CSV table of C-alpha atoms in Angstrom, one decimal:
chain,number,residue,atom,x,y,z
A,952,VAL,CA,73.5,-40.3,-87.4
A,953,TYR,CA,71.8,-37.1,-88.5
A,954,ASP,CA,70.2,-36.3,-91.8
A,955,VAL,CA,71.9,-33.1,-92.6
A,956,ASN,CA,69.1,-31.9,-94.9
A,957,LEU,CA,66.5,-32.5,-92.2
A,958,LEU,CA,68.7,-30.7,-89.6
A,959,LEU,CA,69.1,-27.8,-92.0
A,960,VAL,CA,65.3,-27.6,-92.5
A,961,LYS,CA,64.8,-27.6,-88.7
A,962,LEU,CA,67.3,-24.8,-88.2
A,963,LEU,CA,65.8,-22.8,-91.0
A,964,CYS,CA,62.3,-23.3,-89.5
A,965,ASN,CA,63.5,-21.9,-86.2
A,966,GLN,CA,64.7,-18.8,-88.0
A,967,VAL,CA,61.5,-18.1,-89.9
A,968,LYS,CA,59.7,-15.1,-88.6
A,969,LYS,CA,56.1,-15.6,-87.5
A,970,ASN,CA,55.0,-13.0,-90.1
A,971,ASN,CA,56.5,-14.9,-93.0
A,972,LEU,CA,54.3,-18.0,-92.6
A,973,ILE,CA,52.3,-19.3,-95.6
A,974,SER,CA,48.9,-20.7,-95.6
A,975,VAL,CA,48.3,-22.9,-98.7
A,976,VAL,CA,44.6,-22.9,-99.8
A,977,THR,CA,43.4,-25.6,-102.2
A,978,CYS,CA,39.7,-26.2,-103.2
A,979,SER,CA,38.2,-29.3,-104.7
A,980,MET,CA,34.9,-30.7,-105.8
A,981,ASN,CA,35.0,-34.3,-107.0
A,982,ARG,CA,38.7,-34.1,-108.1
A,983,ASP,CA,40.2,-36.3,-105.5
A,984,GLU,CA,42.5,-38.0,-108.0
A,985,PHE,CA,44.9,-35.0,-107.7
A,986,ILE,CA,44.6,-34.1,-104.0
A,987,PHE,CA,47.2,-36.5,-102.5
A,988,GLU,CA,50.0,-35.3,-104.7
A,989,ASN,CA,48.9,-31.7,-104.2
A,990,ILE,CA,49.1,-32.0,-100.4
A,991,LYS,CA,52.3,-34.0,-100.5
A,992,SER,CA,54.0,-31.3,-102.7
A,993,THR,CA,53.6,-28.7,-99.9
A,994,ASN,CA,55.1,-30.9,-97.2
A,995,LYS,CA,58.7,-29.5,-97.5
A,996,LEU,CA,57.7,-25.8,-97.5
A,997,ILE,CA,59.9,-24.2,-94.8
A,998,ASN,CA,57.4,-21.4,-94.1
A,999,LEU,CA,54.3,-23.6,-94.2
A,1000,ASN,CA,51.9,-22.8,-91.4
A,1001,GLU,CA,49.0,-24.8,-92.8
A,1002,HIS,CA,47.5,-26.3,-95.9
A,1003,ILE,CA,43.7,-25.8,-96.0
A,1004,ILE,CA,41.8,-28.0,-98.4
A,1005,ILE,CA,38.2,-27.0,-98.9
A,1006,ASP,CA,36.1,-30.0,-99.9
A,1007,TRP,CA,33.1,-28.4,-101.6
A,1008,THR,CA,30.4,-31.1,-101.4
A,1009,SER,CA,32.5,-33.8,-103.1
A,1010,THR,CA,30.8,-37.2,-103.6
A,1011,PRO,CA,32.4,-39.1,-102.2
A,1012,LYS,CA,34.0,-36.8,-99.6
A,1013,ILE,CA,37.8,-36.4,-99.8
A,1014,ILE,CA,39.1,-39.0,-97.4
A,1015,ASP,CA,40.9,-37.9,-94.3
A,1016,GLU,CA,43.8,-40.2,-95.0
A,1017,TYR,CA,44.9,-37.8,-97.8
A,1018,SER,CA,45.8,-35.2,-95.1
A,1019,GLN,CA,48.4,-37.6,-93.8
A,1020,ALA,CA,50.6,-36.6,-96.7
A,1021,ASN,CA,51.3,-33.4,-94.8
A,1022,ARG,CA,50.7,-33.1,-91.0
A,1023,LYS,CA,50.0,-29.4,-91.4
A,1024,SER,CA,47.1,-30.0,-93.8
A,1025,LYS,CA,43.5,-30.0,-92.8
A,1026,ILE,CA,40.4,-30.9,-94.8
A,1027,VAL,CA,37.4,-28.6,-94.3
A,1028,ARG,CA,34.1,-29.9,-95.7
A,1029,VAL,CA,31.4,-27.8,-97.0
A,1030,ASP,CA,28.2,-29.8,-97.4
A,1031,LYS,CA,24.9,-29.5,-99.1
A,1032,GLU,CA,26.1,-27.1,-101.9
A,1033,LYS,CA,24.3,-27.9,-105.1
A,1034,ASN,CA,26.8,-26.3,-107.5
A,1035,TRP,CA,30.5,-25.8,-107.7
A,1036,TRP,CA,31.2,-22.2,-106.7
A,1037,LEU,CA,34.9,-21.9,-107.0
A,1038,SER,CA,35.2,-18.2,-106.1
A,1039,ARG,CA,33.2,-18.7,-102.9
A,1040,ALA,CA,35.2,-21.9,-102.0
A,1041,TYR,CA,38.5,-20.0,-102.2
A,1042,ASN,CA,37.2,-17.0,-100.4
A,1043,PHE,CA,36.1,-19.3,-97.6
A,1044,GLY,CA,39.6,-20.9,-97.5
A,1045,PHE,CA,41.2,-17.4,-97.5
A,1046,HIS,CA,39.0,-16.4,-94.5
A,1047,LEU,CA,40.2,-19.5,-92.6
A,1048,ALA,CA,43.9,-18.9,-93.3
A,1049,ASN,CA,46.1,-17.8,-90.3
A,1050,SER,CA,49.2,-16.6,-92.0
A,1051,GLU,CA,50.4,-13.3,-93.5
A,1052,TYR,CA,50.9,-15.0,-96.9
A,1053,ILE,CA,48.5,-17.2,-98.9
A,1054,LEU,CA,49.6,-19.6,-101.6
A,1055,LYS,CA,46.6,-20.3,-103.7
A,1056,LEU,CA,47.2,-23.6,-105.3
A,1057,ASP,CA,44.8,-25.3,-107.8
A,1058,VAL,CA,44.0,-28.9,-106.9
A,1059,ASP,CA,45.6,-30.3,-110.1
A,1060,THR,CA,48.9,-28.5,-109.3
A,1061,THR,CA,52.0,-29.5,-107.4
A,1062,ILE,CA,54.7,-27.1,-106.4
A,1063,ASN,CA,58.5,-27.1,-106.6
A,1064,PHE,CA,59.1,-26.5,-102.9
A,1065,ASP,CA,62.8,-25.8,-103.6
A,1066,GLU,CA,61.9,-22.8,-105.6
A,1067,ILE,CA,59.3,-21.5,-103.2
A,1068,ASN,CA,61.7,-22.0,-100.3
A,1069,LYS,CA,64.2,-19.7,-102.1
A,1070,LEU,CA,61.7,-16.8,-102.1
A,1071,ASP,CA,62.3,-13.8,-99.9
A,1072,LEU,CA,58.7,-13.2,-98.8
A,1073,GLU,CA,59.5,-9.9,-97.1
A,1074,GLY,CA,59.8,-8.3,-100.6
A,1075,ILE,CA,56.7,-9.9,-102.0
A,1076,ASN,CA,53.2,-8.5,-102.1
A,1077,TYR,CA,52.0,-10.6,-105.0
A,1078,LEU,CA,53.7,-13.2,-107.1
A,1079,ASN,CA,51.8,-15.1,-109.8
A,1080,PHE,CA,53.0,-18.3,-111.3
A,1081,THR,CA,52.1,-18.4,-115.0
A,1082,ILE,CA,53.3,-20.1,-118.1
A,1083,ASP,CA,53.7,-17.7,-121.0
A,1084,LYS,CA,51.4,-15.3,-119.2
A,1085,ASN,CA,48.6,-17.8,-119.3
A,1086,GLY,CA,46.7,-19.1,-116.3
A,1087,TYR,CA,46.7,-16.9,-113.2
A,1088,GLY,CA,45.4,-19.6,-110.9
A,1089,ASN,CA,48.5,-20.2,-108.7
A,1090,PHE,CA,50.0,-17.4,-106.7
A,1091,ILE,CA,51.4,-16.1,-103.4
A,1092,VAL,CA,49.8,-12.9,-102.0
A,1093,ARG,CA,49.8,-11.1,-98.7
A,1094,LYS,CA,46.5,-11.9,-97.0
A,1095,GLU,CA,45.9,-8.2,-96.2
A,1096,ILE,CA,45.8,-7.5,-99.9
A,1097,LEU,CA,43.1,-10.2,-100.5
A,1098,ASN,CA,41.1,-8.7,-97.6
A,1099,GLU,CA,41.4,-5.2,-99.1
A,1100,ILE,CA,40.1,-6.2,-102.5
A,1101,ASN,CA,37.5,-8.7,-101.0
A,1102,GLY,CA,39.1,-11.8,-102.6
A,1103,PHE,CA,37.5,-13.4,-105.6
A,1104,ASN,CA,34.5,-11.9,-107.2
A,1105,GLU,CA,31.7,-14.3,-106.2
A,1106,TYR,CA,29.5,-13.2,-109.1
A,1107,ILE,CA,31.8,-15.3,-111.2
A,1108,PHE,CA,30.5,-18.8,-110.7
A,1109,ASP,CA,32.7,-21.0,-112.9
A,1110,TRP,CA,36.4,-21.1,-113.4
A,1111,GLY,CA,38.7,-19.3,-115.8
A,1112,TYR,CA,38.0,-15.6,-115.8
A,1113,ASP,CA,37.9,-15.6,-111.9
A,1114,ASP,CA,41.7,-15.8,-111.8
A,1115,LYS,CA,42.3,-13.1,-114.4
A,1116,ASP,CA,39.8,-10.8,-112.6
A,1117,LEU,CA,41.6,-11.3,-109.3
A,1118,HIS,CA,45.0,-10.8,-110.9
A,1119,THR,CA,43.8,-7.5,-112.5
A,1120,ARG,CA,42.3,-6.2,-109.3
A,1121,ILE,CA,45.5,-7.0,-107.3
A,1122,LEU,CA,47.7,-5.2,-109.8
A,1123,ASN,CA,45.3,-2.2,-109.7
A,1124,TYR,CA,45.4,-2.2,-105.9
A,1125,LEU,CA,49.2,-2.3,-106.0
A,1126,GLY,CA,49.4,0.4,-108.6
A,1127,GLU,CA,51.2,-1.9,-111.0
A,1128,ASP,CA,50.9,-1.6,-114.8
A,1129,LEU,CA,48.7,-4.3,-116.4
A,1130,GLU,CA,50.4,-6.5,-119.0
């Protein structure tokens, strides 16, 4: 007896081009109540190469068992940081990513893998997932674009404006009109 859905996923995975792989990057400091569902939600992404979770000096540390929700996830711990530095944490995760595409996913967010799996990544340079043009924190972008614009502005220490700043710089780089 074969699970047709599982067989279809395996066939599609074999057809995925190497350059269409996605690295999911999630960062957390002391927000482990969300991390298991976040990791689990990426489990059925067809193009998933890896899910990197940056544990930025959480106390207690994010437990390794959470990574069992997705065999492609790995927890990378950053120790001895006194303050939460979101922009630096994400830039570190982007640096570690080994795929052409990066899906930046906030720790308190889960994805609809069916919708992500429908995307034709070949035609995407940058795709932001917002609600009524609010919140620019979750997006897919080609890693080369992040490299060209040097990722998040690390002079922005807290959260909120960092996403808007990155969004604006990506659109400027791509020559797109700002909303």
